[in-house]
Amino acid sequence: MSESSTHSNLGLGVGLRTPHFQHVLNHNPAVDWFEIISENFMDCSGRPRHILDQIAERYPIVMHGVSMSIGSTAPLNRDYLSKLKKLAEDVQARWVSDHVCWTGVAGLNAHDLLPVPYNESTLQHLVERIRIVQDILERLLILENPSTYVTFRDSTMTEWDFLKYMVEETECRLLLDVNNVYVSAVNHNFDPEEYIRAVPHDRIVQFHLAGHTNLGTHCIDTHDGEVIDPVWELYRLAHQLTGGASTLLEWDAQIPEFPVLHSEVLKAKRHIAEADGLMSDSTHADASDHHERSGRITANANSSQRTGSTAMVPQPAVTVSAELE
C-alpha cells in the first residue's frame, strides 16, 4: 500500500468553506490546494457537490473527516467508510484524514472529538481498527493529534509515544496539528517542543495551523482567529525537523473574507524561510541551544494562557479514570 507520490508536499492550502465558494470559482485564488470536511459532501448531490467537482478540477483536494470515531468501542460504520471511499475516488483526493479520538458509542453521537487513554490496550484497539479502515479505503489513513482538555489515570504513555507506536504498527501517517500541540501543552503543562521533537517526522504528511481561544485557565481549539506567535514558532521547528509538509490553515468560526484567510496562510512562507535558515545555521549547534529554545516556547505557552489572570493552568486541567472494555 505505497502512496509516497500522493503524500508529496502540496504547499500551502486552506479549508474550503461555503462562504468562499463563489470567490474561489470567480477568482481562482493563488493557493496550492484545498481541504474539505468529508462529511459535508458525502451525502450531497446538490450545489455544494457541483461546486466541489469544479474546484477539484482546478486544485488538489485533501479530505478531512470528523466522524470516523476510530477510538470508539462501537463497531466501525462500514456504510460511512464506503461513502468516504467513493467521495475520495470521485474528487481524486490526495489523502483521507481523521482524528485520534472517538465521537460516539452505542448509537449516540457526542458531536465532539473525544480523547482516548494512552495505554497498550487502547493502542492495540486502534491498531486493529486502523488496519480495517485502510483495507476498506485501499489507502493509508492519515490521523491527526487531538486538542485535549482531560487526561486519564489509565494512561501509561505520552501522547507522542502513543502516536509513534500507532504509526509503527499500522504504517498510517500523521497530520500534525501544531495548534493542538500548543493547546494541549498549555492545558496539561507539558513542553510542546518535546512533543514536536518526539513524533516520527518521516510519517508526517500534513500540518494544521489555527487560532484558539485563551480563557486564562485553559485554551480551547476554536479555529476562529489568527495563528499566535508561539504556534508559529512551533511550526518553524516542525518544518525544520521534517523538511516540510503540506500546510493548511483552519478557520471555521467567525470566518473572514477569503483575502484575509489567504493572507494568514501566506504568513507561513516567511516562517518556512526562517526555518530553512535555522536548518542551515544549526548544523553545528550544540544541545544547549535546544534547551534555550525549549524553555522559551514553554514559557510563552504558560504566559499566553494567563492573559487577564495570574492563575496557573491545572496540571492537568481534568483527570478522569477510564478503561477500554
PDB file of C-alpha atoms in Angstrom:
ATOM      1  CA  MET A   1       0.000   0.000   0.000  1.00  0.00           C
ATOM      2  CA  SER A   2       2.606   2.545  -1.137  1.00  0.00           C
ATOM      3  CA  GLU A   3       1.453   6.153  -1.518  1.00  0.00           C
ATOM      4  CA  SER A   4       4.641   8.197  -1.377  1.00  0.00           C
ATOM      5  CA  SER A   5       3.756  10.131  -4.537  1.00  0.00           C
ATOM      6  CA  THR A   6       0.286  11.156  -3.328  1.00  0.00           C
ATOM      7  CA  HIS A   7       1.741  12.281   0.007  1.00  0.00           C
ATOM      8  CA  SER A   8       4.107  14.791  -1.576  1.00  0.00           C
ATOM      9  CA  ASN A   9       4.275  18.331  -0.212  1.00  0.00           C
ATOM     10  CA  LEU A  10       1.358  20.216  -1.782  1.00  0.00           C
ATOM     11  CA  GLY A  11       2.437  23.603  -0.436  1.00  0.00           C
ATOM     12  CA  LEU A  12       0.057  25.994   1.354  1.00  0.00           C
ATOM     13  CA  GLY A  13      -3.686  25.326   1.471  1.00  0.00           C
ATOM     14  CA  VAL A  14      -6.860  26.434   3.221  1.00  0.00           C
ATOM     15  CA  GLY A  15     -10.078  24.759   4.237  1.00  0.00           C
ATOM     16  CA  LEU A  16     -12.842  25.046   1.641  1.00  0.00           C
ATOM     17  CA  ARG A  17     -15.861  26.626   3.339  1.00  0.00           C
ATOM     18  CA  THR A  18     -19.292  27.572   1.982  1.00  0.00           C
ATOM     19  CA  PRO A  19     -18.893  31.393   2.302  1.00  0.00           C
ATOM     20  CA  HIS A  20     -15.900  31.224  -0.048  1.00  0.00           C
ATOM     21  CA  PHE A  21     -17.374  29.036  -2.799  1.00  0.00           C
ATOM     22  CA  GLN A  22     -18.151  31.863  -5.197  1.00  0.00           C
ATOM     23  CA  HIS A  23     -14.885  33.690  -4.560  1.00  0.00           C
ATOM     24  CA  VAL A  24     -12.877  30.570  -5.375  1.00  0.00           C
ATOM     25  CA  LEU A  25     -14.868  29.904  -8.545  1.00  0.00           C
ATOM     26  CA  ASN A  26     -14.640  33.505  -9.737  1.00  0.00           C
ATOM     27  CA  HIS A  27     -11.054  34.346  -8.832  1.00  0.00           C
ATOM     28  CA  ASN A  28      -9.038  31.103  -8.790  1.00  0.00           C
ATOM     29  CA  PRO A  29      -7.030  32.325  -5.769  1.00  0.00           C
ATOM     30  CA  ALA A  30      -3.327  31.555  -5.603  1.00  0.00           C
ATOM     31  CA  VAL A  31      -3.480  28.784  -3.030  1.00  0.00           C
ATOM     32  CA  ASP A  32      -1.890  25.423  -3.698  1.00  0.00           C
ATOM     33  CA  TRP A  33      -4.700  23.122  -2.534  1.00  0.00           C
ATOM     34  CA  PHE A  34      -7.940  22.848  -0.566  1.00  0.00           C
ATOM     35  CA  GLU A  35      -9.006  20.627   2.303  1.00  0.00           C
ATOM     36  CA  ILE A  36     -12.673  19.672   2.620  1.00  0.00           C
ATOM     37  CA  ILE A  37     -14.630  18.348   5.579  1.00  0.00           C
ATOM     38  CA  SER A  38     -15.542  14.907   4.247  1.00  0.00           C
ATOM     39  CA  GLU A  39     -18.962  14.701   5.883  1.00  0.00           C
ATOM     40  CA  ASN A  40     -20.093  17.938   4.216  1.00  0.00           C
ATOM     41  CA  PHE A  41     -20.022  16.254   0.805  1.00  0.00           C
ATOM     42  CA  MET A  42     -20.530  12.518   1.337  1.00  0.00           C
ATOM     43  CA  ASP A  43     -24.323  12.563   1.074  1.00  0.00           C
ATOM     44  CA  CYS A  44     -24.546  15.688  -1.032  1.00  0.00           C
ATOM     45  CA  SER A  45     -25.543  15.806  -4.694  1.00  0.00           C
ATOM     46  CA  GLY A  46     -26.710  19.415  -4.975  1.00  0.00           C
ATOM     47  CA  ARG A  47     -24.965  22.742  -5.431  1.00  0.00           C
ATOM     48  CA  PRO A  48     -22.156  22.191  -2.876  1.00  0.00           C
ATOM     49  CA  ARG A  49     -21.111  18.956  -4.563  1.00  0.00           C
ATOM     50  CA  HIS A  50     -21.322  20.565  -8.011  1.00  0.00           C
ATOM     51  CA  ILE A  51     -19.046  23.366  -6.812  1.00  0.00           C
ATOM     52  CA  LEU A  52     -16.634  20.889  -5.230  1.00  0.00           C
ATOM     53  CA  ASP A  53     -16.395  18.996  -8.510  1.00  0.00           C
ATOM     54  CA  GLN A  54     -15.470  22.224 -10.308  1.00  0.00           C
ATOM     55  CA  ILE A  55     -12.859  23.163  -7.715  1.00  0.00           C
ATOM     56  CA  ALA A  56     -11.416  19.637  -7.781  1.00  0.00           C
ATOM     57  CA  GLU A  57     -10.725  20.127 -11.486  1.00  0.00           C
ATOM     58  CA  ARG A  58      -8.556  23.153 -10.650  1.00  0.00           C
ATOM     59  CA  TYR A  59      -6.879  22.295  -7.339  1.00  0.00           C
ATOM     60  CA  PRO A  60      -5.635  19.237  -5.442  1.00  0.00           C
ATOM     61  CA  ILE A  61      -8.173  18.150  -2.811  1.00  0.00           C
ATOM     62  CA  VAL A  62      -7.492  16.588   0.589  1.00  0.00           C
ATOM     63  CA  MET A  63     -10.307  15.092   2.682  1.00  0.00           C
ATOM     64  CA  HIS A  64     -10.514  15.630   6.444  1.00  0.00           C
ATOM     65  CA  GLY A  65     -13.171  13.810   8.466  1.00  0.00           C
ATOM     66  CA  VAL A  66     -14.683  14.218  11.920  1.00  0.00           C
ATOM     67  CA  SER A  67     -16.900  11.117  12.226  1.00  0.00           C
ATOM     68  CA  MET A  68     -14.772   8.007  11.740  1.00  0.00           C
ATOM     69  CA  SER A  69     -14.570   7.562  15.524  1.00  0.00           C
ATOM     70  CA  ILE A  70     -11.506   5.365  15.218  1.00  0.00           C
ATOM     71  CA  GLY A  71     -11.127   5.211  19.011  1.00  0.00           C
ATOM     72  CA  SER A  72     -14.697   4.151  19.821  1.00  0.00           C
ATOM     73  CA  THR A  73     -15.648   0.714  21.102  1.00  0.00           C
ATOM     74  CA  ALA A  74     -18.676   0.771  18.780  1.00  0.00           C
ATOM     75  CA  PRO A  75     -18.289  -1.208  15.535  1.00  0.00           C
ATOM     76  CA  LEU A  76     -16.822   0.698  12.623  1.00  0.00           C
ATOM     77  CA  ASN A  77     -19.510   2.219  10.410  1.00  0.00           C
ATOM     78  CA  ARG A  78     -18.898   0.432   7.118  1.00  0.00           C
ATOM     79  CA  ASP A  79     -21.584   2.391   5.292  1.00  0.00           C
ATOM     80  CA  TYR A  80     -19.779   5.583   6.292  1.00  0.00           C
ATOM     81  CA  LEU A  81     -16.453   4.141   5.130  1.00  0.00           C
ATOM     82  CA  SER A  82     -17.962   3.089   1.807  1.00  0.00           C
ATOM     83  CA  LYS A  83     -19.244   6.621   1.183  1.00  0.00           C
ATOM     84  CA  LEU A  84     -15.902   8.045   2.272  1.00  0.00           C
ATOM     85  CA  LYS A  85     -14.079   5.849  -0.224  1.00  0.00           C
ATOM     86  CA  LYS A  86     -16.471   6.801  -3.037  1.00  0.00           C
ATOM     87  CA  LEU A  87     -16.020  10.522  -2.400  1.00  0.00           C
ATOM     88  CA  ALA A  88     -12.236  10.144  -2.297  1.00  0.00           C
ATOM     89  CA  GLU A  89     -12.335   8.406  -5.662  1.00  0.00           C
ATOM     90  CA  ASP A  90     -14.688  10.993  -7.166  1.00  0.00           C
ATOM     91  CA  VAL A  91     -12.581  14.035  -6.220  1.00  0.00           C
ATOM     92  CA  GLN A  92      -9.265  12.178  -6.581  1.00  0.00           C
ATOM     93  CA  ALA A  93      -8.359  13.075  -3.009  1.00  0.00           C
ATOM     94  CA  ARG A  94      -4.626  13.082  -2.338  1.00  0.00           C
ATOM     95  CA  TRP A  95      -5.310  11.554   1.064  1.00  0.00           C
ATOM     96  CA  VAL A  96      -8.019  10.994   3.658  1.00  0.00           C
ATOM     97  CA  SER A  97      -7.582  12.040   7.277  1.00  0.00           C
ATOM     98  CA  ASP A  98      -9.433  11.955  10.579  1.00  0.00           C
ATOM     99  CA  HIS A  99      -8.567  12.237  14.283  1.00  0.00           C
ATOM    100  CA  VAL A 100      -7.160  10.029  17.032  1.00  0.00           C
ATOM    101  CA  CYS A 101     -10.384  10.222  19.004  1.00  0.00           C
ATOM    102  CA  TRP A 102     -13.878   8.830  19.413  1.00  0.00           C
ATOM    103  CA  THR A 103     -17.108  10.675  18.663  1.00  0.00           C
ATOM    104  CA  GLY A 104     -19.815   8.321  19.890  1.00  0.00           C
ATOM    105  CA  VAL A 105     -20.803   4.916  21.207  1.00  0.00           C
ATOM    106  CA  ALA A 106     -23.951   2.787  21.419  1.00  0.00           C
ATOM    107  CA  GLY A 107     -25.608   4.756  18.634  1.00  0.00           C
ATOM    108  CA  LEU A 108     -25.054   8.111  20.330  1.00  0.00           C
ATOM    109  CA  ASN A 109     -23.047  10.914  18.703  1.00  0.00           C
ATOM    110  CA  ALA A 110     -21.247  13.305  21.039  1.00  0.00           C
ATOM    111  CA  HIS A 111     -20.634  15.806  18.209  1.00  0.00           C
ATOM    112  CA  ASP A 112     -17.163  16.312  19.612  1.00  0.00           C
ATOM    113  CA  LEU A 113     -13.684  14.839  19.199  1.00  0.00           C
ATOM    114  CA  LEU A 114     -13.155  12.994  22.474  1.00  0.00           C
ATOM    115  CA  PRO A 115      -9.729  11.788  23.680  1.00  0.00           C
ATOM    116  CA  VAL A 116      -8.664   8.229  24.429  1.00  0.00           C
ATOM    117  CA  PRO A 117      -6.455   6.833  27.213  1.00  0.00           C
ATOM    118  CA  TYR A 118      -2.889   6.373  26.053  1.00  0.00           C
ATOM    119  CA  ASN A 119      -2.086   2.799  27.032  1.00  0.00           C
ATOM    120  CA  GLU A 120      -1.359  -0.563  25.439  1.00  0.00           C
ATOM    121  CA  SER A 121      -4.987  -1.694  25.419  1.00  0.00           C
ATOM    122  CA  THR A 122      -6.153   1.414  23.565  1.00  0.00           C
ATOM    123  CA  LEU A 123      -3.186   1.211  21.224  1.00  0.00           C
ATOM    124  CA  GLN A 124      -3.986  -2.336  20.121  1.00  0.00           C
ATOM    125  CA  HIS A 125      -7.666  -1.426  19.743  1.00  0.00           C
ATOM    126  CA  LEU A 126      -6.787   1.456  17.419  1.00  0.00           C
ATOM    127  CA  VAL A 127      -4.216  -0.581  15.514  1.00  0.00           C
ATOM    128  CA  GLU A 128      -6.823  -3.222  14.686  1.00  0.00           C
ATOM    129  CA  ARG A 129      -9.368  -0.633  13.556  1.00  0.00           C
ATOM    130  CA  ILE A 130      -6.870   1.397  11.522  1.00  0.00           C
ATOM    131  CA  ARG A 131      -5.864  -1.729   9.614  1.00  0.00           C
ATOM    132  CA  ILE A 132      -9.507  -2.477   8.817  1.00  0.00           C
ATOM    133  CA  VAL A 133     -10.130   1.088   7.637  1.00  0.00           C
ATOM    134  CA  GLN A 134      -7.037   1.048   5.442  1.00  0.00           C
ATOM    135  CA  ASP A 135      -8.124  -2.225   3.875  1.00  0.00           C
ATOM    136  CA  ILE A 136     -11.568  -0.802   3.109  1.00  0.00           C
ATOM    137  CA  LEU A 137     -10.290   2.515   1.757  1.00  0.00           C
ATOM    138  CA  GLU A 138      -7.413   0.820  -0.054  1.00  0.00           C
ATOM    139  CA  ARG A 139      -5.128   3.634   1.022  1.00  0.00           C
ATOM    140  CA  LEU A 140      -3.145   4.670   4.062  1.00  0.00           C
ATOM    141  CA  LEU A 141      -5.106   6.600   6.665  1.00  0.00           C
ATOM    142  CA  ILE A 142      -3.822   9.938   7.960  1.00  0.00           C
ATOM    143  CA  LEU A 143      -4.600  10.626  11.629  1.00  0.00           C
ATOM    144  CA  GLU A 144      -4.446  13.932  13.491  1.00  0.00           C
ATOM    145  CA  ASN A 145      -3.386  14.545  17.075  1.00  0.00           C
ATOM    146  CA  PRO A 146      -6.348  15.964  19.015  1.00  0.00           C
ATOM    147  CA  SER A 147      -6.588  19.005  21.243  1.00  0.00           C
ATOM    148  CA  THR A 148      -7.383  17.677  24.719  1.00  0.00           C
ATOM    149  CA  TYR A 149      -8.882  19.051  27.899  1.00  0.00           C
ATOM    150  CA  VAL A 150      -8.774  15.934  30.111  1.00  0.00           C
ATOM    151  CA  THR A 151      -6.263  13.198  30.785  1.00  0.00           C
ATOM    152  CA  PHE A 152      -6.821   9.634  32.016  1.00  0.00           C
ATOM    153  CA  ARG A 153      -5.388   7.920  35.071  1.00  0.00           C
ATOM    154  CA  ASP A 154      -5.232   4.787  32.928  1.00  0.00           C
ATOM    155  CA  SER A 155      -2.747   6.389  30.522  1.00  0.00           C
ATOM    156  CA  THR A 156       0.685   4.778  30.724  1.00  0.00           C
ATOM    157  CA  MET A 157       2.481   6.665  27.953  1.00  0.00           C
ATOM    158  CA  THR A 158       2.707  10.130  26.483  1.00  0.00           C
ATOM    159  CA  GLU A 159       0.598  11.139  23.519  1.00  0.00           C
ATOM    160  CA  TRP A 160       3.670  11.431  21.307  1.00  0.00           C
ATOM    161  CA  ASP A 161       4.828   7.912  22.187  1.00  0.00           C
ATOM    162  CA  PHE A 162       1.320   6.612  21.543  1.00  0.00           C
ATOM    163  CA  LEU A 163       1.350   8.167  18.067  1.00  0.00           C
ATOM    164  CA  LYS A 164       4.809   6.768  17.369  1.00  0.00           C
ATOM    165  CA  TYR A 165       3.768   3.206  18.240  1.00  0.00           C
ATOM    166  CA  MET A 166       0.499   3.620  16.321  1.00  0.00           C
ATOM    167  CA  VAL A 167       2.217   4.512  13.049  1.00  0.00           C
ATOM    168  CA  GLU A 168       4.899   1.859  13.528  1.00  0.00           C
ATOM    169  CA  GLU A 169       2.294  -0.892  13.774  1.00  0.00           C
ATOM    170  CA  THR A 170      -0.105   0.279  11.060  1.00  0.00           C
ATOM    171  CA  GLU A 171       2.008   2.227   8.527  1.00  0.00           C
ATOM    172  CA  CYS A 172      -0.585   5.008   8.786  1.00  0.00           C
ATOM    173  CA  ARG A 173       0.603   8.604   8.534  1.00  0.00           C
ATOM    174  CA  LEU A 174       0.256  11.674  10.743  1.00  0.00           C
ATOM    175  CA  LEU A 175      -1.408  15.030  10.376  1.00  0.00           C
ATOM    176  CA  LEU A 176       0.415  17.149  12.946  1.00  0.00           C
ATOM    177  CA  ASP A 177      -1.875  19.887  14.196  1.00  0.00           C
ATOM    178  CA  VAL A 178       0.622  22.348  15.637  1.00  0.00           C
ATOM    179  CA  ASN A 179      -2.062  24.445  17.312  1.00  0.00           C
ATOM    180  CA  ASN A 180      -3.450  21.326  19.007  1.00  0.00           C
ATOM    181  CA  VAL A 181       0.008  20.555  20.383  1.00  0.00           C
ATOM    182  CA  TYR A 182       0.183  24.057  21.830  1.00  0.00           C
ATOM    183  CA  VAL A 183      -3.362  23.982  23.267  1.00  0.00           C
ATOM    184  CA  SER A 184      -2.835  20.589  24.912  1.00  0.00           C
ATOM    185  CA  ALA A 185       0.584  21.658  26.224  1.00  0.00           C
ATOM    186  CA  VAL A 186      -0.957  24.658  27.958  1.00  0.00           C
ATOM    187  CA  ASN A 187      -3.871  22.630  29.321  1.00  0.00           C
ATOM    188  CA  HIS A 188      -1.716  19.785  30.647  1.00  0.00           C
ATOM    189  CA  ASN A 189       1.559  21.574  31.368  1.00  0.00           C
ATOM    190  CA  PHE A 190       3.946  19.679  29.114  1.00  0.00           C
ATOM    191  CA  ASP A 191       6.689  21.002  26.846  1.00  0.00           C
ATOM    192  CA  PRO A 192       5.294  21.441  23.306  1.00  0.00           C
ATOM    193  CA  GLU A 193       8.779  21.412  21.809  1.00  0.00           C
ATOM    194  CA  GLU A 194       9.453  18.000  23.346  1.00  0.00           C
ATOM    195  CA  TYR A 195       6.275  16.773  21.644  1.00  0.00           C
ATOM    196  CA  ILE A 196       7.300  18.197  18.256  1.00  0.00           C
ATOM    197  CA  ARG A 197      10.765  16.674  18.546  1.00  0.00           C
ATOM    198  CA  ALA A 198       9.476  13.248  19.621  1.00  0.00           C
ATOM    199  CA  VAL A 199       6.839  12.443  16.983  1.00  0.00           C
ATOM    200  CA  PRO A 200       8.041  10.398  13.971  1.00  0.00           C
ATOM    201  CA  HIS A 201       8.934  13.132  11.497  1.00  0.00           C
ATOM    202  CA  ASP A 202       9.134  10.826   8.488  1.00  0.00           C
ATOM    203  CA  ARG A 203       5.447   9.894   8.913  1.00  0.00           C
ATOM    204  CA  ILE A 204       4.113  13.463   8.945  1.00  0.00           C
ATOM    205  CA  VAL A 205       2.421  14.354   5.653  1.00  0.00           C
ATOM    206  CA  GLN A 206       0.457  17.431   6.710  1.00  0.00           C
ATOM    207  CA  PHE A 207       0.413  20.296   9.210  1.00  0.00           C
ATOM    208  CA  HIS A 208      -2.609  22.148  10.553  1.00  0.00           C
ATOM    209  CA  LEU A 209      -2.392  25.725  11.808  1.00  0.00           C
ATOM    210  CA  ALA A 210      -5.230  27.582  13.506  1.00  0.00           C
ATOM    211  CA  GLY A 211      -6.203  30.123  16.105  1.00  0.00           C
ATOM    212  CA  HIS A 212      -7.570  29.259  19.522  1.00  0.00           C
ATOM    213  CA  THR A 213      -9.369  30.895  22.440  1.00  0.00           C
ATOM    214  CA  ASN A 214      -7.442  31.689  25.609  1.00  0.00           C
ATOM    215  CA  LEU A 215      -9.703  31.559  28.674  1.00  0.00           C
ATOM    216  CA  GLY A 216      -6.972  32.328  31.182  1.00  0.00           C
ATOM    217  CA  THR A 217      -7.120  28.972  32.938  1.00  0.00           C
ATOM    218  CA  HIS A 218      -7.005  26.931  29.739  1.00  0.00           C
ATOM    219  CA  CYS A 219      -7.109  27.164  25.947  1.00  0.00           C
ATOM    220  CA  ILE A 220      -9.775  25.865  23.564  1.00  0.00           C
ATOM    221  CA  ASP A 221      -9.158  24.948  19.936  1.00  0.00           C
ATOM    222  CA  THR A 222     -11.774  27.212  18.330  1.00  0.00           C
ATOM    223  CA  HIS A 223     -10.348  27.915  14.832  1.00  0.00           C
ATOM    224  CA  ASP A 224     -11.688  31.463  14.955  1.00  0.00           C
ATOM    225  CA  GLY A 225      -8.706  33.753  14.569  1.00  0.00           C
ATOM    226  CA  GLU A 226      -5.106  34.305  13.625  1.00  0.00           C
ATOM    227  CA  VAL A 227      -2.273  31.940  14.489  1.00  0.00           C
ATOM    228  CA  ILE A 228      -0.372  33.223  17.537  1.00  0.00           C
ATOM    229  CA  ASP A 229       3.401  33.652  17.624  1.00  0.00           C
ATOM    230  CA  PRO A 230       4.212  30.635  19.866  1.00  0.00           C
ATOM    231  CA  VAL A 231       2.339  28.363  17.444  1.00  0.00           C
ATOM    232  CA  TRP A 232       4.271  29.826  14.524  1.00  0.00           C
ATOM    233  CA  GLU A 233       7.463  29.152  16.472  1.00  0.00           C
ATOM    234  CA  LEU A 234       6.479  25.512  16.911  1.00  0.00           C
ATOM    235  CA  TYR A 235       5.606  25.342  13.220  1.00  0.00           C
ATOM    236  CA  ARG A 236       9.070  26.566  12.294  1.00  0.00           C
ATOM    237  CA  LEU A 237      10.575  23.831  14.454  1.00  0.00           C
ATOM    238  CA  ALA A 238       8.294  21.193  12.904  1.00  0.00           C
ATOM    239  CA  HIS A 239       9.203  22.352   9.401  1.00  0.00           C
ATOM    240  CA  GLN A 240      12.868  22.244  10.288  1.00  0.00           C
ATOM    241  CA  LEU A 241      12.650  18.694  11.642  1.00  0.00           C
ATOM    242  CA  THR A 242      10.512  17.262   8.837  1.00  0.00           C
ATOM    243  CA  GLY A 243      11.923  19.155   5.892  1.00  0.00           C
ATOM    244  CA  GLY A 244       8.436  20.491   5.233  1.00  0.00           C
ATOM    245  CA  ALA A 245       4.951  19.082   4.678  1.00  0.00           C
ATOM    246  CA  SER A 246       1.660  20.246   3.185  1.00  0.00           C
ATOM    247  CA  THR A 247       0.436  23.079   5.407  1.00  0.00           C
ATOM    248  CA  LEU A 248      -3.185  24.073   5.931  1.00  0.00           C
ATOM    249  CA  LEU A 249      -4.811  26.967   7.765  1.00  0.00           C
ATOM    250  CA  GLU A 250      -8.080  26.125   9.547  1.00  0.00           C
ATOM    251  CA  TRP A 251     -10.600  28.917  10.200  1.00  0.00           C
ATOM    252  CA  ASP A 252     -14.046  27.531  10.995  1.00  0.00           C
ATOM    253  CA  ALA A 253     -15.770  30.164  13.162  1.00  0.00           C
ATOM    254  CA  GLN A 254     -16.159  33.902  12.600  1.00  0.00           C
ATOM    255  CA  ILE A 255     -14.961  33.109   9.081  1.00  0.00           C
ATOM    256  CA  PRO A 256     -13.452  36.185   7.396  1.00  0.00           C
ATOM    257  CA  GLU A 257     -13.456  37.163   3.744  1.00  0.00           C
ATOM    258  CA  PHE A 258     -11.230  34.932   1.637  1.00  0.00           C
ATOM    259  CA  PRO A 259      -8.417  37.506   1.194  1.00  0.00           C
ATOM    260  CA  VAL A 260      -7.992  37.643   4.990  1.00  0.00           C
ATOM    261  CA  LEU A 261      -7.780  33.860   5.158  1.00  0.00           C
ATOM    262  CA  HIS A 262      -5.367  33.816   2.235  1.00  0.00           C
ATOM    263  CA  SER A 263      -3.151  36.453   3.830  1.00  0.00           C
ATOM    264  CA  GLU A 264      -2.941  34.448   7.052  1.00  0.00           C
ATOM    265  CA  VAL A 265      -1.835  31.220   5.390  1.00  0.00           C
ATOM    266  CA  LEU A 266       0.727  33.112   3.303  1.00  0.00           C
ATOM    267  CA  LYS A 267       2.470  34.083   6.554  1.00  0.00           C
ATOM    268  CA  ALA A 268       3.728  30.508   6.556  1.00  0.00           C
ATOM    269  CA  LYS A 269       6.093  31.403   3.703  1.00  0.00           C
ATOM    270  CA  ARG A 270       8.085  33.716   5.969  1.00  0.00           C
ATOM    271  CA  HIS A 271       8.208  31.141   8.750  1.00  0.00           C
ATOM    272  CA  ILE A 272       9.305  28.431   6.310  1.00  0.00           C
ATOM    273  CA  ALA A 273      12.114  30.693   5.089  1.00  0.00           C
ATOM    274  CA  GLU A 274      13.182  31.353   8.682  1.00  0.00           C
ATOM    275  CA  ALA A 275      13.077  27.637   9.467  1.00  0.00           C
ATOM    276  CA  ASP A 276      15.169  26.849   6.401  1.00  0.00           C
ATOM    277  CA  GLY A 277      17.676  29.449   7.585  1.00  0.00           C
ATOM    278  CA  LEU A 278      17.754  27.904  11.042  1.00  0.00           C
ATOM    279  CA  MET A 279      18.239  24.492   9.464  1.00  0.00           C
ATOM    280  CA  SER A 280      21.460  25.578   7.776  1.00  0.00           C
ATOM    281  CA  ASP A 281      22.639  27.650  10.745  1.00  0.00           C
ATOM    282  CA  SER A 282      22.103  24.839  13.245  1.00  0.00           C
ATOM    283  CA  THR A 283      24.306  22.245  11.564  1.00  0.00           C
ATOM    284  CA  HIS A 284      26.926  22.581  14.305  1.00  0.00           C
ATOM    285  CA  ALA A 285      24.679  23.802  17.131  1.00  0.00           C
ATOM    286  CA  ASP A 286      25.096  22.114  20.494  1.00  0.00           C
ATOM    287  CA  ALA A 287      22.472  20.747  22.851  1.00  0.00           C
ATOM    288  CA  SER A 288      22.352  23.932  24.941  1.00  0.00           C
ATOM    289  CA  ASP A 289      20.568  25.711  22.094  1.00  0.00           C
ATOM    290  CA  HIS A 290      17.766  23.141  22.266  1.00  0.00           C
ATOM    291  CA  HIS A 291      17.255  23.777  25.986  1.00  0.00           C
ATOM    292  CA  GLU A 292      17.212  27.536  25.429  1.00  0.00           C
ATOM    293  CA  ARG A 293      14.536  27.327  22.747  1.00  0.00           C
ATOM    294  CA  SER A 294      12.570  24.710  24.658  1.00  0.00           C
ATOM    295  CA  GLY A 295      12.330  26.970  27.674  1.00  0.00           C
ATOM    296  CA  ARG A 296      11.248  29.912  25.552  1.00  0.00           C
ATOM    297  CA  ILE A 297       8.388  28.079  23.845  1.00  0.00           C
ATOM    298  CA  THR A 298       7.152  26.576  27.105  1.00  0.00           C
ATOM    299  CA  ALA A 299       7.302  29.955  28.840  1.00  0.00           C
ATOM    300  CA  ASN A 300       5.319  31.514  26.015  1.00  0.00           C
ATOM    301  CA  ALA A 301       2.677  28.826  26.357  1.00  0.00           C
ATOM    302  CA  ASN A 302       2.309  29.363  30.080  1.00  0.00           C
ATOM    303  CA  SER A 303       2.342  33.149  29.856  1.00  0.00           C
ATOM    304  CA  SER A 304      -0.164  33.197  26.983  1.00  0.00           C
ATOM    305  CA  GLN A 305      -2.778  31.264  28.912  1.00  0.00           C
ATOM    306  CA  ARG A 306      -2.559  33.650  31.876  1.00  0.00           C
ATOM    307  CA  THR A 307      -3.965  36.630  29.987  1.00  0.00           C
ATOM    308  CA  GLY A 308      -6.098  38.521  32.464  1.00  0.00           C
ATOM    309  CA  SER A 309      -5.323  36.041  35.233  1.00  0.00           C
ATOM    310  CA  THR A 310      -2.430  35.090  37.495  1.00  0.00           C
ATOM    311  CA  ALA A 311      -3.689  31.542  37.999  1.00  0.00           C
ATOM    312  CA  MET A 312      -1.637  28.668  36.650  1.00  0.00           C
ATOM    313  CA  VAL A 313      -3.206  26.077  34.394  1.00  0.00           C
ATOM    314  CA  PRO A 314      -4.444  22.997  36.301  1.00  0.00           C
ATOM    315  CA  GLN A 315      -1.974  20.157  35.832  1.00  0.00           C
ATOM    316  CA  PRO A 316      -3.794  18.547  34.108  1.00  0.00           C
ATOM    317  CA  ALA A 317      -6.967  20.578  33.645  1.00  0.00           C
ATOM    318  CA  VAL A 318      -9.072  17.490  34.423  1.00  0.00           C
ATOM    319  CA  THR A 319      -8.075  13.921  35.152  1.00  0.00           C
ATOM    320  CA  VAL A 320     -10.563  11.099  34.796  1.00  0.00           C
ATOM    321  CA  SER A 321     -10.418   7.357  35.188  1.00  0.00           C
ATOM    322  CA  ALA A 322     -11.483   5.192  32.279  1.00  0.00           C
ATOM    323  CA  GLU A 323     -10.868   1.741  30.946  1.00  0.00           C
ATOM    324  CA  LEU A 324     -11.338   0.443  27.431  1.00  0.00           C
ATOM    325  CA  GLU A 325     -13.561  -2.608  27.596  1.00  0.00           C
TER     326      GLU A 325
END
